[in-house]
PDB file of C-alpha atoms in Angstrom:
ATOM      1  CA  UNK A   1     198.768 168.926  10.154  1.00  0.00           C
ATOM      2  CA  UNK A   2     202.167 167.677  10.033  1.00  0.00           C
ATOM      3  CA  UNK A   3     203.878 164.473  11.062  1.00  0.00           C
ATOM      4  CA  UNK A   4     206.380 165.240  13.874  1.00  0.00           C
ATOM      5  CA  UNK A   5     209.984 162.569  14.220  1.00  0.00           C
ATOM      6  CA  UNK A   6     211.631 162.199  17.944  1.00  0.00           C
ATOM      7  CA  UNK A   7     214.972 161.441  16.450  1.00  0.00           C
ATOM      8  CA  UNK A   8     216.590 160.361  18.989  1.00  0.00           C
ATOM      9  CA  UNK A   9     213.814 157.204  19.735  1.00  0.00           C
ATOM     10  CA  UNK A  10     213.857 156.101  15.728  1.00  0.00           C
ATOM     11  CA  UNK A  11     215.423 153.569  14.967  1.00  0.00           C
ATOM     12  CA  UNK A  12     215.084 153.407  11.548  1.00  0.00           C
ATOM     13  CA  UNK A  13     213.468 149.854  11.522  1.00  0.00           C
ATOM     14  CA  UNK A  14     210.920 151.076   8.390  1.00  0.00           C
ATOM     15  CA  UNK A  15     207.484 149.955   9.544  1.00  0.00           C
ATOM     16  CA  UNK A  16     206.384 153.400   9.097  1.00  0.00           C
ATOM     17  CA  UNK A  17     207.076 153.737   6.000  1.00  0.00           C
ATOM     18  CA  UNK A  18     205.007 150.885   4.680  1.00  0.00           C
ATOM     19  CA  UNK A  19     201.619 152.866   5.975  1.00  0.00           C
ATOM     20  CA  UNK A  20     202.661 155.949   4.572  1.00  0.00           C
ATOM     21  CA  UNK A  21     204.875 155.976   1.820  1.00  0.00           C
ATOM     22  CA  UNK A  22     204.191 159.296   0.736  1.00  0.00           C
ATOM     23  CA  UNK A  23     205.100 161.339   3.856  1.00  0.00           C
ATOM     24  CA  UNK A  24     208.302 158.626   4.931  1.00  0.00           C
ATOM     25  CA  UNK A  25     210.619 156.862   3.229  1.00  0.00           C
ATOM     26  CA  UNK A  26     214.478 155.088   4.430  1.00  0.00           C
ATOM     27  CA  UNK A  27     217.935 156.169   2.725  1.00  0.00           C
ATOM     28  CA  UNK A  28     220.482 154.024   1.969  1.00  0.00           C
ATOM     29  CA  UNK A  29     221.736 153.673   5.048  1.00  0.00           C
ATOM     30  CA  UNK A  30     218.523 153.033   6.648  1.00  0.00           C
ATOM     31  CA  UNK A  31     218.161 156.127   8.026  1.00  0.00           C
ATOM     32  CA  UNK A  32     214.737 157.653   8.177  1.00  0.00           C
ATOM     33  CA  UNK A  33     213.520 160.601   5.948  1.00  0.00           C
ATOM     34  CA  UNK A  34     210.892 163.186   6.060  1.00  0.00           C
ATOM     35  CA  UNK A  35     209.586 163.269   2.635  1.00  0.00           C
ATOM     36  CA  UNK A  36     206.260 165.564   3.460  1.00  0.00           C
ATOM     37  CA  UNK A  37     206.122 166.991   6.846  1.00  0.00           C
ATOM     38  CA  UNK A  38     202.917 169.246   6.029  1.00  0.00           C
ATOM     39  CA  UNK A  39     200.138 166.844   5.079  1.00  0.00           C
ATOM     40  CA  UNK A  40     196.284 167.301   4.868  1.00  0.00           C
ATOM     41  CA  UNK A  41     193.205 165.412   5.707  1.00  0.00           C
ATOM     42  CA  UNK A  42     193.255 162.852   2.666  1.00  0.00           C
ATOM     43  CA  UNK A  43     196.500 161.722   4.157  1.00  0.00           C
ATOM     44  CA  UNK A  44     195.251 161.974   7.953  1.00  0.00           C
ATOM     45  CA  UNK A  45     194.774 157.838   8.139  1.00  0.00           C
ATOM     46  CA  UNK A  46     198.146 157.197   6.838  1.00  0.00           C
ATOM     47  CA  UNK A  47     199.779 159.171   9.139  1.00  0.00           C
ATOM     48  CA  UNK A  48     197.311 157.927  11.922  1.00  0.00           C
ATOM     49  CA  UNK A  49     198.639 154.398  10.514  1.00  0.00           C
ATOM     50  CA  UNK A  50     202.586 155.271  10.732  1.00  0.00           C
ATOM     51  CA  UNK A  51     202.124 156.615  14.154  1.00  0.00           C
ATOM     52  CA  UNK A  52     200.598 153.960  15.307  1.00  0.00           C
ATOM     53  CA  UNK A  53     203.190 151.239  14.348  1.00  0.00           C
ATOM     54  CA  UNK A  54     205.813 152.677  15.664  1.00  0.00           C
ATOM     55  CA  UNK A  55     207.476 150.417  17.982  1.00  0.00           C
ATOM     56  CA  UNK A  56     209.280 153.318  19.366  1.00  0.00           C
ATOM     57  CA  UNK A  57     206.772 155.545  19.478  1.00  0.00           C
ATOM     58  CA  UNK A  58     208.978 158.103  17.753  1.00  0.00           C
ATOM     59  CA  UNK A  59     205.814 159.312  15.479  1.00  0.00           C
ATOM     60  CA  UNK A  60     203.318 161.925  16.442  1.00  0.00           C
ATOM     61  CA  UNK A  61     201.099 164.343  14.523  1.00  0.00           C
ATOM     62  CA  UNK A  62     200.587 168.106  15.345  1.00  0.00           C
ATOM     63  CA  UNK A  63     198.086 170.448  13.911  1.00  0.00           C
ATOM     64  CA  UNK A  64     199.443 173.428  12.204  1.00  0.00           C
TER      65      UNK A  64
END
């Protein structure tokens, strides 16, 4: 699976990052960043999480 970013909805606001801290992550200039597209099932919930906080709906998840 893999965790899929619409840039141009993001906003950068960070919520997402909070439920899954090891696939996303801000820069310094608030900026979101990919840390782990590729992801398996013992991260499946977090990404479930992120996508589902969204407030821009920017998050989705694909299978591979």
């Amino acid at each position: 699976m893999r965790i899929v970013v619409n840039w141009p909805l993001c906003d950068g606001n960070g919520v997402c990052t909070v439920e899954a801290p090891e696939l996303l992550d801000l820069d310094a200039n608030d900026d979101l960043v990919v840390k782990q597209e590729h992801f398996g099932e013992e991260l499946l919930a977090k990404a479930e999480a992120a996508v589902r906080v969204c407030p821009k709906h920017a998050l989705s998840i694909e299978e591979d």
